[in-house]
PDB file of C-alpha atoms in Angstrom:
ATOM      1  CA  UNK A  23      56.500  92.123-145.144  1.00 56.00           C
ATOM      2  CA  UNK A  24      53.318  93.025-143.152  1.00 59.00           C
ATOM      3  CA  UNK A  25      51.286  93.783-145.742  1.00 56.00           C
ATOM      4  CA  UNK A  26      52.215  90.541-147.227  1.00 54.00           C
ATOM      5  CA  UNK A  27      51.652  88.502-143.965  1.00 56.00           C
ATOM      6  CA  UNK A  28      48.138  90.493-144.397  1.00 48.00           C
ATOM      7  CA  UNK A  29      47.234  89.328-147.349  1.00 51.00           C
ATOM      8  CA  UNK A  30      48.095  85.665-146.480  1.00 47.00           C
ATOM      9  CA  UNK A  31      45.530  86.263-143.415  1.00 48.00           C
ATOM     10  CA  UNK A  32      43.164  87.767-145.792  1.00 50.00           C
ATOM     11  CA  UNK A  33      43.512  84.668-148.059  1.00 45.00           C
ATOM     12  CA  UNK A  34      43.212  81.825-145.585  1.00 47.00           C
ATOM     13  CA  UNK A  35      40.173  83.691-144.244  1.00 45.00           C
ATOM     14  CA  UNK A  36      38.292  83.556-147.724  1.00 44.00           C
ATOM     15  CA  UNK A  37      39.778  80.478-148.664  1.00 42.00           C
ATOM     16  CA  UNK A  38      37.781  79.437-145.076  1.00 42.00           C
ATOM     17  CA  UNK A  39      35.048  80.959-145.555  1.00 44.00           C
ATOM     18  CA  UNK A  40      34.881  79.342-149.269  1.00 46.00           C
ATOM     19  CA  UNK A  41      34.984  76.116-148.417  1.00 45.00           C
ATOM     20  CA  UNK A  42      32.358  76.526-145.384  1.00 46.00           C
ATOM     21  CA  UNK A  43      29.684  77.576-147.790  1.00 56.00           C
ATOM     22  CA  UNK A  44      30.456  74.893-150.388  1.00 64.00           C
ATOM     23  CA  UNK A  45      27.747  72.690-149.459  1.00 84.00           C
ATOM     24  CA  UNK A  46      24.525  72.828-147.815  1.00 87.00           C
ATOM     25  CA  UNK A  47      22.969  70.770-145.934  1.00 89.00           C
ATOM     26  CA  UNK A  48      19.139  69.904-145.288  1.00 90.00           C
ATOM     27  CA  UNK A  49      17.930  67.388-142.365  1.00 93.00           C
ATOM     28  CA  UNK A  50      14.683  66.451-141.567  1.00 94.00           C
ATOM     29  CA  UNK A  51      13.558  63.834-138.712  1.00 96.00           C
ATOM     30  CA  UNK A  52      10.548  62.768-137.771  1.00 97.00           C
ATOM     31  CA  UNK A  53       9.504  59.912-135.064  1.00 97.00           C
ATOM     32  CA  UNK A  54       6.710  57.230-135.837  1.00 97.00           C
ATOM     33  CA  UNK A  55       5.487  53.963-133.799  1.00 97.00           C
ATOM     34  CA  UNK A  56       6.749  51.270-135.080  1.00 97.00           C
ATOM     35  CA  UNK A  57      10.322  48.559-135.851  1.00 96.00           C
ATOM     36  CA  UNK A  58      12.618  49.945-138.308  1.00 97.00           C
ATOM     37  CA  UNK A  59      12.526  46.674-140.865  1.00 97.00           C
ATOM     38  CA  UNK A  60       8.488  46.989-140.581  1.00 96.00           C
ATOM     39  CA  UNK A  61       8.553  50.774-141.525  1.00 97.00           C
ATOM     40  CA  UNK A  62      11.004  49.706-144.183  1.00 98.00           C
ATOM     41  CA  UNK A  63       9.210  47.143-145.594  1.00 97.00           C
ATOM     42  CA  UNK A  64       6.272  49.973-146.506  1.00 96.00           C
ATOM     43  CA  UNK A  65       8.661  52.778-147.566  1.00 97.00           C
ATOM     44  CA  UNK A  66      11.736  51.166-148.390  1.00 97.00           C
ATOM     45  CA  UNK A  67      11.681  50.047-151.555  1.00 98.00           C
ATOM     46  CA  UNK A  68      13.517  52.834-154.374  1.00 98.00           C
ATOM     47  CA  UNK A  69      10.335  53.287-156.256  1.00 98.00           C
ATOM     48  CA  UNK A  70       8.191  53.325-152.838  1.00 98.00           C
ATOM     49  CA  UNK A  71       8.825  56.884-152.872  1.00 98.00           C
ATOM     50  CA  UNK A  72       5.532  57.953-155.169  1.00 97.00           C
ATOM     51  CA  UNK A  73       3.372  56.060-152.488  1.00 97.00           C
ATOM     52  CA  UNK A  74       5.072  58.400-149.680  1.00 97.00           C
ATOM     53  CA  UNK A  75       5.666  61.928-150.865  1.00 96.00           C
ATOM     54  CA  UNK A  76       2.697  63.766-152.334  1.00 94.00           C
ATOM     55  CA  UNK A  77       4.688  65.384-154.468  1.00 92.00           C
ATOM     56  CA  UNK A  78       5.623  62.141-156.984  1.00 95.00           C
ATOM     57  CA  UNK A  79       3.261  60.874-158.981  1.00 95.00           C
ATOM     58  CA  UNK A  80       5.078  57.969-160.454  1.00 97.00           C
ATOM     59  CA  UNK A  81       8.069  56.131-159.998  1.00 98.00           C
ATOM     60  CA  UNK A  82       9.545  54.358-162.898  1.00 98.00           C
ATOM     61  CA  UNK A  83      12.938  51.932-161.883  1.00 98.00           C
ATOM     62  CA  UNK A  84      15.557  51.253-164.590  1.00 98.00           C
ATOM     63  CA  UNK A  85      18.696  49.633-164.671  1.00 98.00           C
ATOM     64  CA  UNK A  86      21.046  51.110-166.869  1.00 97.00           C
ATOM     65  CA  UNK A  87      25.086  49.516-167.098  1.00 96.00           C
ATOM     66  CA  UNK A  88      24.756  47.551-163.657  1.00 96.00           C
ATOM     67  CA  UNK A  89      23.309  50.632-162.297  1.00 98.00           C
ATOM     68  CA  UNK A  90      19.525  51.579-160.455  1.00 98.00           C
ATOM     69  CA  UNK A  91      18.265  54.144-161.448  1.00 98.00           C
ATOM     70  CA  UNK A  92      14.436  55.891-160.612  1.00 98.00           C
ATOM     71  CA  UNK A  93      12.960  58.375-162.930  1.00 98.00           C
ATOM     72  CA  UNK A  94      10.259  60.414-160.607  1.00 97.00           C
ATOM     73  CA  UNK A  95       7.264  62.088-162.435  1.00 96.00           C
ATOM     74  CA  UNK A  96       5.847  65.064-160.670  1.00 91.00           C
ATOM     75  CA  UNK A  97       2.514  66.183-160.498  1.00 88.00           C
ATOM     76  CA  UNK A  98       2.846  68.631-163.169  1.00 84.00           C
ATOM     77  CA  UNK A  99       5.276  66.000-165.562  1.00 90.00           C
ATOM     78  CA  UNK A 100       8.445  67.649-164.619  1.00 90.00           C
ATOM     79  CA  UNK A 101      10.900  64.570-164.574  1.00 95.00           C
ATOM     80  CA  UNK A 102      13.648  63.948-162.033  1.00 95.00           C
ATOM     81  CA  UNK A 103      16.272  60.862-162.847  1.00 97.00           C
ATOM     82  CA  UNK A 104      18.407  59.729-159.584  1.00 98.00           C
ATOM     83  CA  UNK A 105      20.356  56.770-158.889  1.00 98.00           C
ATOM     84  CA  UNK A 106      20.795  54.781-156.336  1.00 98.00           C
ATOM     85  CA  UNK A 107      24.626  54.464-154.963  1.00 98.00           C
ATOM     86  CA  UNK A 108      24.265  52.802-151.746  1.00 98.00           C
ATOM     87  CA  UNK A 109      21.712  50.525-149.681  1.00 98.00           C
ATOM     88  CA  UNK A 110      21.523  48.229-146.499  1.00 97.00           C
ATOM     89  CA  UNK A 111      18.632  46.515-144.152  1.00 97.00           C
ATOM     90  CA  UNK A 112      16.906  50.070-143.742  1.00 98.00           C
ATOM     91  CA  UNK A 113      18.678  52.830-145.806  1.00 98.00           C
ATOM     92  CA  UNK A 114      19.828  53.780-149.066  1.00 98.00           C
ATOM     93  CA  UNK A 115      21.468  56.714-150.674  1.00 98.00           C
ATOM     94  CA  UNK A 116      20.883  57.958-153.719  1.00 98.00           C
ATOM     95  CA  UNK A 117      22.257  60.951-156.127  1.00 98.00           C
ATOM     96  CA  UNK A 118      20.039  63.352-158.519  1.00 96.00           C
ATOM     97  CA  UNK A 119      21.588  62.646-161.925  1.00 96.00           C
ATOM     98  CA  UNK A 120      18.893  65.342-164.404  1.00 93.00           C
ATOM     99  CA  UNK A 121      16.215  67.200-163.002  1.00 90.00           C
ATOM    100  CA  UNK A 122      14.715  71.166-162.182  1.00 84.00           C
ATOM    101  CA  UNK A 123      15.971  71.441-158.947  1.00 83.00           C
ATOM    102  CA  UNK A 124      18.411  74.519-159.260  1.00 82.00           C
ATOM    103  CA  UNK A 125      20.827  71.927-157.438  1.00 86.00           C
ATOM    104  CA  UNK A 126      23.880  69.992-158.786  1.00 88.00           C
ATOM    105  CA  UNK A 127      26.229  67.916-156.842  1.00 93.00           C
ATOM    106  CA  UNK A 128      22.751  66.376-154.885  1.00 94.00           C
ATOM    107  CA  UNK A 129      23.645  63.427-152.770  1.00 96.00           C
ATOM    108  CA  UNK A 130      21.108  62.392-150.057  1.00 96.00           C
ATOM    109  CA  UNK A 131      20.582  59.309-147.904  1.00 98.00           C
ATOM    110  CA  UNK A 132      17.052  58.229-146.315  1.00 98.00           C
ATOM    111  CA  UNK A 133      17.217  55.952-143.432  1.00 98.00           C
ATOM    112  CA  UNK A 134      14.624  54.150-140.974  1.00 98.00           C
ATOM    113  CA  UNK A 135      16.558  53.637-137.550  1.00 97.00           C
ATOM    114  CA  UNK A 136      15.873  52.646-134.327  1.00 96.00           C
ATOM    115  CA  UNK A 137      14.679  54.943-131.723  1.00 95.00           C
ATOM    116  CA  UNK A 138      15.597  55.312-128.009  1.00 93.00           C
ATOM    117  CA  UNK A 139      12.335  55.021-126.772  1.00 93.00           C
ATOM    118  CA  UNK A 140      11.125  51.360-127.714  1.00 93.00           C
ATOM    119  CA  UNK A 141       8.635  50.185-130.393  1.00 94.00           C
ATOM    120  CA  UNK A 142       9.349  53.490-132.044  1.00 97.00           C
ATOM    121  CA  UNK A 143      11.276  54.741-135.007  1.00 97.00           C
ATOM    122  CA  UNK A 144      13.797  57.756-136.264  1.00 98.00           C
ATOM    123  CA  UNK A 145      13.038  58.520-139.909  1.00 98.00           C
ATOM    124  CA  UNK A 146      16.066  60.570-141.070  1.00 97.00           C
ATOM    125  CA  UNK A 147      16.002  62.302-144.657  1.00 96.00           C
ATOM    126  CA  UNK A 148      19.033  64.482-145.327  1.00 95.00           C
ATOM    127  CA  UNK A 149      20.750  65.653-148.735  1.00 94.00           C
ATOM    128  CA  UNK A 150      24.212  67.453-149.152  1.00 92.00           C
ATOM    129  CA  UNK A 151      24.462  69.464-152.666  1.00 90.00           C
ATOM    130  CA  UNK A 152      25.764  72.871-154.066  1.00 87.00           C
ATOM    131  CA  UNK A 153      23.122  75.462-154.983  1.00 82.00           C
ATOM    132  CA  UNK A 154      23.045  75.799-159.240  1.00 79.00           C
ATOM    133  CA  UNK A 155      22.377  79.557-160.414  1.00 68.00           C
ATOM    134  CA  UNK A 156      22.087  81.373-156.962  1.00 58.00           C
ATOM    135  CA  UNK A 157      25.189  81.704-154.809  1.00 55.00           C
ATOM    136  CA  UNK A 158      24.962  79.275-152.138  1.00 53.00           C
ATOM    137  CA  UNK A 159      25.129  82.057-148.905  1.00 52.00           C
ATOM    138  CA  UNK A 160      21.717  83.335-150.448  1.00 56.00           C
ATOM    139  CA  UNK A 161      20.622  79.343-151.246  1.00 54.00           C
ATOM    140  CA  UNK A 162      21.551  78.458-147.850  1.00 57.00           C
ATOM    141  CA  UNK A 163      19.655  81.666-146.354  1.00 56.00           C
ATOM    142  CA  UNK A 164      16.396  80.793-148.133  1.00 50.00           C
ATOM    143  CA  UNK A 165      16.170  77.220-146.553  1.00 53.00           C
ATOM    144  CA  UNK A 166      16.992  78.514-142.697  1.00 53.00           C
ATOM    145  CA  UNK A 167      14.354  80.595-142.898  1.00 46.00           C
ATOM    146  CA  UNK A 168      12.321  77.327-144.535  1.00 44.00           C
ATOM    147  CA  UNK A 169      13.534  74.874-141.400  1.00 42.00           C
TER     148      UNK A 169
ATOM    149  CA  UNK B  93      -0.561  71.624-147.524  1.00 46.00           C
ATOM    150  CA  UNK B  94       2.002  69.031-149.969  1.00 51.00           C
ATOM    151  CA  UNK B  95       4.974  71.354-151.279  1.00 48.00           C
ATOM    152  CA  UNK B  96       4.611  72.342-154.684  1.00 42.00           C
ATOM    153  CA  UNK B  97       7.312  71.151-157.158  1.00 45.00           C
ATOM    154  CA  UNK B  98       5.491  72.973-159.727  1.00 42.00           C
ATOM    155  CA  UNK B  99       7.927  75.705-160.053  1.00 38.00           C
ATOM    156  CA  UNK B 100      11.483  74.008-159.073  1.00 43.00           C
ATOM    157  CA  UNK B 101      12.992  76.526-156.496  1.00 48.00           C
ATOM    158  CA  UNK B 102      16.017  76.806-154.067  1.00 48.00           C
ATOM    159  CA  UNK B 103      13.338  77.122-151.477  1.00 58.00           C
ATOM    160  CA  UNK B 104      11.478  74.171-152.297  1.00 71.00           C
ATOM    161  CA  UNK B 105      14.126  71.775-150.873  1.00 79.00           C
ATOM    162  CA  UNK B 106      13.381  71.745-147.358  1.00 85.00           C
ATOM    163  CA  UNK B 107       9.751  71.572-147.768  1.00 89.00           C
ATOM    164  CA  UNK B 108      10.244  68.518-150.004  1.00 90.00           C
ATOM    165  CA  UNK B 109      11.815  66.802-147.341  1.00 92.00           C
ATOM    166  CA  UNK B 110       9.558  67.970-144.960  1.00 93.00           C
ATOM    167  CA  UNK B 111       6.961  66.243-146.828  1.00 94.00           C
ATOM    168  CA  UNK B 112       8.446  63.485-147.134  1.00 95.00           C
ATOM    169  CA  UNK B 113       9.177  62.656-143.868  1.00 96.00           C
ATOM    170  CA  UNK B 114       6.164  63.257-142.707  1.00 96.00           C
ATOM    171  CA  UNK B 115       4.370  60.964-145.477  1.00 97.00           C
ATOM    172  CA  UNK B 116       6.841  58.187-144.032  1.00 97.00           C
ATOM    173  CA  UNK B 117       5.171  58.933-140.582  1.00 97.00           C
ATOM    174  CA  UNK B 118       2.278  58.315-141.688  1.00 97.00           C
ATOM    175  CA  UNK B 119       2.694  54.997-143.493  1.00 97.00           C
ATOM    176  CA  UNK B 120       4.980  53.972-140.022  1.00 97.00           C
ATOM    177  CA  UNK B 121       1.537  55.515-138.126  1.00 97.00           C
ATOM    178  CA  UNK B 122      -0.552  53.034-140.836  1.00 97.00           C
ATOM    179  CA  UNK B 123       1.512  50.225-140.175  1.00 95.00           C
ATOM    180  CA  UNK B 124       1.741  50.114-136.667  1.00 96.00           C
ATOM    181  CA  UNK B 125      -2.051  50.431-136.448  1.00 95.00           C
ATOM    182  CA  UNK B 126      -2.459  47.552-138.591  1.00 93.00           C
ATOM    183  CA  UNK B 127      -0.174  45.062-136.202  1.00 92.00           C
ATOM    184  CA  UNK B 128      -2.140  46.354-133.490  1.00 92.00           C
ATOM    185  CA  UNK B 129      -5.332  46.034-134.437  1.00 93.00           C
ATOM    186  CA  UNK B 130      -4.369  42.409-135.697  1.00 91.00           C
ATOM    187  CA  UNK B 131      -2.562  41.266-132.304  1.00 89.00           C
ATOM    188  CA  UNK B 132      -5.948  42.585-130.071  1.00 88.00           C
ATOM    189  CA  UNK B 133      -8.389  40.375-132.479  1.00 83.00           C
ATOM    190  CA  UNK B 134      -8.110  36.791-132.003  1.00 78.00           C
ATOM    191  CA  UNK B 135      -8.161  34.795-135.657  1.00 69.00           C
ATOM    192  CA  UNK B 136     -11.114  32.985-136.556  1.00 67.00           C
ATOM    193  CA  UNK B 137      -9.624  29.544-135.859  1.00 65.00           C
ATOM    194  CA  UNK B 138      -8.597  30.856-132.433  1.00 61.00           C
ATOM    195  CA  UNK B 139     -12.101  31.994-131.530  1.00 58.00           C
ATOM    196  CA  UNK B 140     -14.185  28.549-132.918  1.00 64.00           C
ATOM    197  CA  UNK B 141     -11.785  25.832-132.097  1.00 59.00           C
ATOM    198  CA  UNK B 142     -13.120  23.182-129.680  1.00 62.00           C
ATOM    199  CA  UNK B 143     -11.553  23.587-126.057  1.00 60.00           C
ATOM    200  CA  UNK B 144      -9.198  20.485-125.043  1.00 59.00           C
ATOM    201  CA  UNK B 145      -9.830  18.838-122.218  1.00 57.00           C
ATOM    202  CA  UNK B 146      -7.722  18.560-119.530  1.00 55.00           C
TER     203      UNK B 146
END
């Protein structure tokens, strides 16, 4: 009977410790002068993303079934395809459908809000995704060290 | 110095967003320098219209 309470104990712990390192998270803020709907009107738009990150070279939007989609072109002509799954007055979310990110499951949500000191901003870029050919302990290690 | 996305990596992630968000700044840093520098000059019509008299 112990050894069997044990092994329940042992269980629940990796059955914890499972589900804890299912996802990982990655959060970035940054604070800018400024009125949330005026930053948004600059960076807001779904394709306003290759005049923003250095990284994008062009942004090409599609609609595909009802659906937005934005095909990114990197600077080497790597292609990444997301869609877009959620927007308001100064956010939207979005999910990476094909790319060569080593990530799957990649939902992340960019979002211009107010800030508490005034005439200033809170820019807020965070993502939530499962790590594809690493285990995600080791995935999760490499971008703590990165933050 | 812009992350490279030139070979896809689990360590690439957070510098990606860390690039991003601080290419928004600086579009929110163009921005706001733009209203400013528009509200301190006074337009054209402003400057050369005739005074009204009182």
């Amino acid at each position: 009977m112990r050894v069997f309470k044990l092994t329940l104990v042992a269980l629940a712990a990796t059955f914890a410790w499972t589900a804890a390192a299912e996802a990982i998270e990655v959060k970035k803020r940054r604070e800018a002068p400024g009125k949330p709907a005026e930053v948004w009107a600059v960076v807001g738009d779904f394709c306003a993303i290759k005049d923003w990150h250095p990284a994008v070279a062009e942004c090409e939007q599609i609609e595909e079934g009802g659906d937005t989609f934005r095909i990114l072109t990197l600077g080497d002509g790597g292609k990444i395809k997301e869609k877009l799954t959620d927007s308001d007055d100064t956010s939207y979310s979005y999910e990476i459908i094909e790319g060569p990110l080593p990530v799957k499951n990649y939902k992340a949500t960019l979002e211009v809000g107010e800030d508490d000191e005034p005439d200033r901003v809170e820019i807020e870029w965070e993502a939530e995704f499962d790590a594809d050919g690493v285990e995600d302990a080791e995935h999760e290690d490499h971008l703590r060290h990165l933050q | 110095m812009p992350t490279a996305w030139k070979t896809p990596s689990t360590k690439t992630i957070s510098g990606i967003f860390n690039d991003g968000v601080t290419g928004i700044k600086k579009k929110a840093i163009a921005a706001y320098d733009k209203r400013e520098a528009a509200a301190a000059t006074p337009s054209p019509r402003a400057a050369t219209a005739p005074r009204m008299r009182t």
